[in-house]
mmCIF file of C-alpha atoms and ligand atoms in Angstrom:
data_model
loop_
_atom_site.group_PDB
_atom_site.id
_atom_site.type_symbol
_atom_site.label_atom_id
_atom_site.label_comp_id
_atom_site.label_asym_id
_atom_site.label_seq_id
_atom_site.Cartn_x
_atom_site.Cartn_y
_atom_site.Cartn_z
ATOM 1 C CA MET F 1 0.000 0.000 0.000
ATOM 2 C CA SER F 2 2.728 2.361 0.945
ATOM 3 C CA ASP F 3 4.181 2.986 -2.492
ATOM 4 C CA ASP F 4 0.958 3.817 -4.307
ATOM 5 C CA PRO F 5 1.030 7.535 -5.120
ATOM 6 C CA GLY F 6 -2.711 7.418 -5.888
ATOM 7 C CA ILE F 7 -3.442 6.498 -2.319
ATOM 8 C CA ASN F 8 -1.038 9.052 -1.037
ATOM 9 C CA SER F 9 -2.610 11.932 -2.909
ATOM 10 C CA SER F 10 -6.335 11.192 -2.658
ATOM 11 C CA GLY F 11 -6.401 9.009 0.422
ATOM 12 C CA VAL F 12 -6.313 9.831 4.089
ATOM 13 C CA LEU F 13 -5.718 7.457 6.977
ATOM 14 C CA ILE F 14 -7.863 8.092 10.048
ATOM 15 C CA VAL F 15 -6.395 6.486 13.163
ATOM 16 C CA VAL F 16 -9.216 6.057 15.654
ATOM 17 C CA ASP F 17 -8.720 6.373 19.408
ATOM 18 C CA VAL F 18 -5.385 4.574 19.954
ATOM 19 C CA GLN F 19 -5.339 5.732 23.576
ATOM 20 C CA ASN F 20 -4.112 4.192 26.796
ATOM 21 C CA ASP F 21 -7.572 3.599 28.227
ATOM 22 C CA PHE F 22 -8.469 1.417 25.235
ATOM 23 C CA CYS F 23 -5.335 -0.705 25.576
ATOM 24 C CA PRO F 24 -4.627 -3.502 28.090
ATOM 25 C CA GLY F 25 -4.251 -1.968 31.544
ATOM 26 C CA GLY F 26 -6.567 0.921 30.625
ATOM 27 C CA ALA F 27 -10.014 1.753 31.975
ATOM 28 C CA LEU F 28 -11.878 0.404 28.949
ATOM 29 C CA ALA F 29 -9.370 -2.013 27.531
ATOM 30 C CA VAL F 30 -10.071 -3.490 24.132
ATOM 31 C CA PRO F 31 -8.690 -7.044 24.194
ATOM 32 C CA ARG F 32 -5.241 -6.995 22.545
ATOM 33 C CA GLY F 33 -5.849 -3.368 21.613
ATOM 34 C CA ASP F 34 -2.150 -2.556 21.882
ATOM 35 C CA GLU F 35 -1.406 -5.000 19.061
ATOM 36 C CA VAL F 36 -2.636 -2.433 16.543
ATOM 37 C CA VAL F 37 0.097 0.058 17.377
ATOM 38 C CA PRO F 38 3.016 -1.400 15.375
ATOM 39 C CA VAL F 39 0.666 -2.250 12.502
ATOM 40 C CA ILE F 40 -0.687 1.301 12.422
ATOM 41 C CA ASN F 41 2.788 2.833 12.698
ATOM 42 C CA ARG F 42 3.874 0.916 9.606
ATOM 43 C CA LEU F 43 0.630 1.654 7.786
ATOM 44 C CA ALA F 44 0.749 5.379 8.573
ATOM 45 C CA ALA F 45 4.297 5.652 7.250
ATOM 46 C CA GLY F 46 2.850 4.938 3.805
ATOM 47 C CA PHE F 47 0.292 7.760 3.942
ATOM 48 C CA ARG F 48 1.100 11.393 3.323
ATOM 49 C CA HIS F 49 -2.114 12.364 5.044
ATOM 50 C CA VAL F 50 -3.075 11.098 8.495
ATOM 51 C CA VAL F 51 -5.715 12.233 10.992
ATOM 52 C CA LEU F 52 -5.776 11.029 14.603
ATOM 53 C CA THR F 53 -8.934 10.932 16.682
ATOM 54 C CA GLN F 54 -8.983 11.100 20.448
ATOM 55 C CA ASP F 55 -11.909 10.259 22.721
ATOM 56 C CA TRP F 56 -11.895 13.205 25.127
ATOM 57 C CA HIS F 57 -14.616 13.279 27.754
ATOM 58 C CA PRO F 58 -15.303 15.679 30.611
ATOM 59 C CA ALA F 59 -15.548 14.003 34.023
ATOM 60 C CA GLY F 60 -19.076 12.791 34.718
ATOM 61 C CA HIS F 61 -19.791 12.171 31.039
ATOM 62 C CA PHE F 62 -23.234 10.807 30.093
ATOM 63 C CA SER F 63 -21.694 7.642 28.592
ATOM 64 C CA PHE F 64 -20.153 6.605 31.921
ATOM 65 C CA ALA F 65 -22.096 4.024 33.933
ATOM 66 C CA SER F 66 -20.995 5.924 37.036
ATOM 67 C CA SER F 67 -23.183 8.846 35.903
ATOM 68 C CA HIS F 68 -26.327 6.682 36.137
ATOM 69 C CA PRO F 69 -27.171 5.401 39.625
ATOM 70 C CA GLY F 70 -27.871 1.667 39.658
ATOM 71 C CA LYS F 71 -26.371 1.084 36.206
ATOM 72 C CA ARG F 72 -23.281 -0.945 35.446
ATOM 73 C CA PRO F 73 -20.752 -0.826 32.639
ATOM 74 C CA TYR F 74 -22.051 -2.429 29.420
ATOM 75 C CA ASP F 75 -25.699 -1.876 30.404
ATOM 76 C CA THR F 76 -27.663 -0.112 27.682
ATOM 77 C CA ILE F 77 -29.930 2.832 28.415
ATOM 78 C CA ALA F 78 -32.404 4.790 26.311
ATOM 79 C CA ALA F 79 -30.779 8.140 25.587
ATOM 80 C CA PRO F 80 -32.736 10.968 23.924
ATOM 81 C CA TYR F 81 -30.858 10.086 20.733
ATOM 82 C CA GLY F 82 -31.314 6.303 20.928
ATOM 83 C CA PRO F 83 -29.759 3.347 22.759
ATOM 84 C CA GLN F 84 -26.498 4.121 24.535
ATOM 85 C CA VAL F 85 -24.131 1.513 25.940
ATOM 86 C CA LEU F 86 -22.719 2.601 29.290
ATOM 87 C CA TRP F 87 -18.962 2.350 29.751
ATOM 88 C CA PRO F 88 -16.497 2.469 32.605
ATOM 89 C CA ASP F 89 -15.140 6.003 33.113
ATOM 90 C CA HIS F 90 -12.540 6.406 30.365
ATOM 91 C CA CYS F 91 -10.539 8.969 28.390
ATOM 92 C CA VAL F 92 -11.198 11.823 30.782
ATOM 93 C CA GLN F 93 -9.686 15.025 29.394
ATOM 94 C CA GLY F 94 -6.071 15.538 30.363
ATOM 95 C CA THR F 95 -5.594 12.185 32.102
ATOM 96 C CA ALA F 96 -2.932 9.609 31.300
ATOM 97 C CA GLY F 97 -5.679 7.256 30.131
ATOM 98 C CA ALA F 98 -6.753 9.736 27.486
ATOM 99 C CA ALA F 99 -3.224 10.111 26.091
ATOM 100 C CA PHE F 100 -2.217 8.335 22.913
ATOM 101 C CA HIS F 101 -0.422 5.020 23.402
ATOM 102 C CA LEU F 102 3.192 5.777 24.164
ATOM 103 C CA THR F 103 4.514 3.892 21.153
ATOM 104 C CA LEU F 104 2.100 5.358 18.614
ATOM 105 C CA ASP F 105 4.536 7.047 16.273
ATOM 106 C CA ILE F 106 2.953 9.177 13.552
ATOM 107 C CA PRO F 107 4.786 12.496 13.712
ATOM 108 C CA HIS F 108 3.408 13.627 10.354
ATOM 109 C CA ALA F 109 -0.281 13.405 11.413
ATOM 110 C CA ALA F 110 -1.813 16.744 10.401
ATOM 111 C CA LEU F 111 -4.898 16.852 12.584
ATOM 112 C CA VAL F 112 -5.903 15.546 16.009
ATOM 113 C CA LEU F 113 -9.679 15.508 16.212
ATOM 114 C CA ARG F 114 -11.116 15.271 19.706
ATOM 115 C CA LYS F 115 -14.640 13.987 20.260
ATOM 116 C CA GLY F 116 -17.082 13.197 23.042
ATOM 117 C CA MET F 117 -16.531 16.553 24.713
ATOM 118 C CA ASP F 118 -20.218 17.424 25.190
ATOM 119 C CA ARG F 119 -21.139 16.035 28.594
ATOM 120 C CA THR F 120 -24.662 15.081 27.449
ATOM 121 C CA ILE F 121 -23.926 13.040 24.322
ATOM 122 C CA ASP F 122 -21.488 10.346 23.291
ATOM 123 C CA SER F 123 -19.573 10.388 20.032
ATOM 124 C CA TYR F 124 -18.427 7.090 18.577
ATOM 125 C CA SER F 125 -17.984 8.434 15.081
ATOM 126 C CA ALA F 126 -15.218 10.809 14.057
ATOM 127 C CA PHE F 127 -17.799 12.613 11.928
ATOM 128 C CA TYR F 128 -21.008 12.917 13.951
ATOM 129 C CA GLU F 129 -21.958 12.646 17.589
ATOM 130 C CA ASN F 130 -24.283 9.822 18.557
ATOM 131 C CA ASP F 131 -27.390 11.810 17.641
ATOM 132 C CA ARG F 132 -26.049 11.282 14.084
ATOM 133 C CA LYS F 133 -26.738 14.987 13.440
ATOM 134 C CA THR F 134 -24.152 17.081 15.298
ATOM 135 C CA PRO F 135 -21.046 17.304 13.081
ATOM 136 C CA THR F 136 -17.477 17.304 14.354
ATOM 137 C CA GLY F 137 -16.282 19.238 11.296
ATOM 138 C CA LEU F 138 -14.205 16.376 9.894
ATOM 139 C CA VAL F 139 -16.304 16.050 6.721
ATOM 140 C CA GLY F 140 -15.550 19.672 5.922
ATOM 141 C CA TYR F 141 -11.853 19.195 6.589
ATOM 142 C CA LEU F 142 -11.593 16.144 4.349
ATOM 143 C CA ARG F 143 -13.607 17.765 1.545
ATOM 144 C CA GLU F 144 -11.604 20.976 1.663
ATOM 145 C CA ARG F 145 -8.389 18.988 1.509
ATOM 146 C CA GLY F 146 -9.705 17.129 -1.546
ATOM 147 C CA PHE F 147 -9.578 13.613 -0.172
ATOM 148 C CA SER F 148 -11.877 11.049 -1.749
ATOM 149 C CA ARG F 149 -10.688 7.841 -0.114
ATOM 150 C CA VAL F 150 -10.833 7.247 3.619
ATOM 151 C CA PHE F 151 -8.890 4.439 5.284
ATOM 152 C CA LEU F 152 -9.728 3.622 8.894
ATOM 153 C CA ALA F 153 -7.756 1.816 11.579
ATOM 154 C CA GLY F 154 -7.762 1.721 15.380
ATOM 155 C CA LEU F 155 -10.050 1.080 18.335
ATOM 156 C CA ALA F 156 -12.567 -0.239 18.682
ATOM 157 C CA PHE F 157 -13.513 -2.001 15.457
ATOM 158 C CA ASP F 158 -17.143 -2.518 16.492
ATOM 159 C CA PHE F 159 -17.834 0.967 17.849
ATOM 160 C CA CYS F 160 -15.805 4.008 16.901
ATOM 161 C CA VAL F 161 -14.253 2.523 13.753
ATOM 162 C CA ARG F 162 -17.617 1.146 12.628
ATOM 163 C CA TYR F 163 -19.548 4.382 13.150
ATOM 164 C CA SER F 164 -16.805 6.422 11.535
ATOM 165 C CA ALA F 165 -16.728 4.127 8.499
ATOM 166 C CA GLU F 166 -20.493 4.212 8.098
ATOM 167 C CA ASP F 167 -20.649 7.991 8.350
ATOM 168 C CA ALA F 168 -17.778 8.393 5.877
ATOM 169 C CA LYS F 169 -19.588 6.159 3.408
ATOM 170 C CA ARG F 170 -22.827 8.109 3.918
ATOM 171 C CA GLU F 171 -20.919 11.292 3.137
ATOM 172 C CA GLY F 172 -19.811 9.886 -0.192
ATOM 173 C CA PHE F 173 -16.210 8.889 0.484
ATOM 174 C CA ALA F 174 -14.791 5.580 -0.696
ATOM 175 C CA VAL F 175 -14.158 3.794 2.600
ATOM 176 C CA PHE F 176 -11.740 1.038 3.533
ATOM 177 C CA VAL F 177 -11.432 -0.484 6.996
ATOM 178 C CA VAL F 178 -7.968 -1.929 7.598
ATOM 179 C CA GLU F 179 -9.266 -4.736 9.747
ATOM 180 C CA ASP F 180 -5.968 -6.173 10.949
ATOM 181 C CA ALA F 181 -5.126 -2.681 12.210
ATOM 182 C CA CYS F 182 -8.258 -2.748 14.404
ATOM 183 C CA ARG F 183 -9.396 -4.702 17.460
ATOM 184 C CA GLY F 184 -12.945 -5.061 18.770
ATOM 185 C CA ILE F 185 -14.637 -5.009 22.161
ATOM 186 C CA ASP F 186 -17.410 -7.460 21.125
ATOM 187 C CA VAL F 187 -20.390 -6.538 23.306
ATOM 188 C CA ASP F 188 -23.298 -8.914 22.568
ATOM 189 C CA GLY F 189 -22.054 -9.964 19.139
ATOM 190 C CA SER F 190 -21.096 -6.458 18.046
ATOM 191 C CA VAL F 191 -18.084 -7.613 16.022
ATOM 192 C CA ALA F 192 -20.196 -9.905 13.824
ATOM 193 C CA ALA F 193 -22.858 -7.201 13.522
ATOM 194 C CA THR F 194 -20.183 -4.737 12.413
ATOM 195 C CA ARG F 195 -18.839 -7.047 9.699
ATOM 196 C CA ALA F 196 -22.383 -7.602 8.402
ATOM 197 C CA SER F 197 -23.211 -3.903 8.430
ATOM 198 C CA LEU F 198 -19.999 -2.867 6.679
ATOM 199 C CA ALA F 199 -20.527 -5.519 4.007
ATOM 200 C CA ALA F 200 -24.133 -4.437 3.476
ATOM 201 C CA LEU F 201 -23.010 -0.844 2.968
ATOM 202 C CA GLY F 202 -20.289 -1.802 0.492
ATOM 203 C CA ILE F 203 -17.443 -0.820 2.812
ATOM 204 C CA ALA F 204 -14.360 -2.896 2.089
ATOM 205 C CA CYS F 205 -12.466 -4.568 4.895
ATOM 206 C CA ILE F 206 -8.854 -4.885 3.802
ATOM 207 C CA SER F 207 -5.554 -5.979 5.313
ATOM 208 C CA ALA F 208 -2.656 -3.657 6.035
ATOM 209 C CA LEU F 209 -0.667 -5.976 3.785
ATOM 210 C CA ASP F 210 -3.048 -5.747 0.817
ATOM 211 C CA PRO F 211 -2.060 -3.744 -2.205
ATOM 212 C CA ALA F 212 -4.994 -1.342 -2.619
HETATM 213 ZN ZN1 LIG Y 301 -15.774 7.380 25.064
#
């Protein structure tokens, strides 16, 4: 992938939420989440254009089970914008858990997009908050920069990568999920549901080793 000038000029790699809290030892660890780091470092070296996203919540965020008396992590509640899975407190602004994994090494990333900063709404997608209406501004950035192909990698495959991929497709980008550069949480079959949804939408799952 890394030598294809077509990818390098029209494509952008979006690295989703490779943060300490989503890696083993973190507050909301994705199983084997740290395994994506060397894969993503190699992958990113082949892209001229890279965007990093960072889950970045205020303390007491609505998506935390601790904000809902009697609820536990991984319970689902009815939010005004639809079902919301409740999570352990994670990625609180300015904490070590919210920092990027120490070995993530993408010095040429042009943009760090933070999300989930509104206390009252979660944001899985890099493009829209969970009401699916409030934009983060990333669509505008990508359009203004002239990118047409979006490659996604990171954590977690079945939540933030999935929602980002689906929104990117909806916005008219050609979308590729680099699946071996992702790991999933798998809540109630969410990994299988993600694969089915991506396939139904025509979003390609590729390998970091594939020529594209
Ligand atoms: Zn979060």
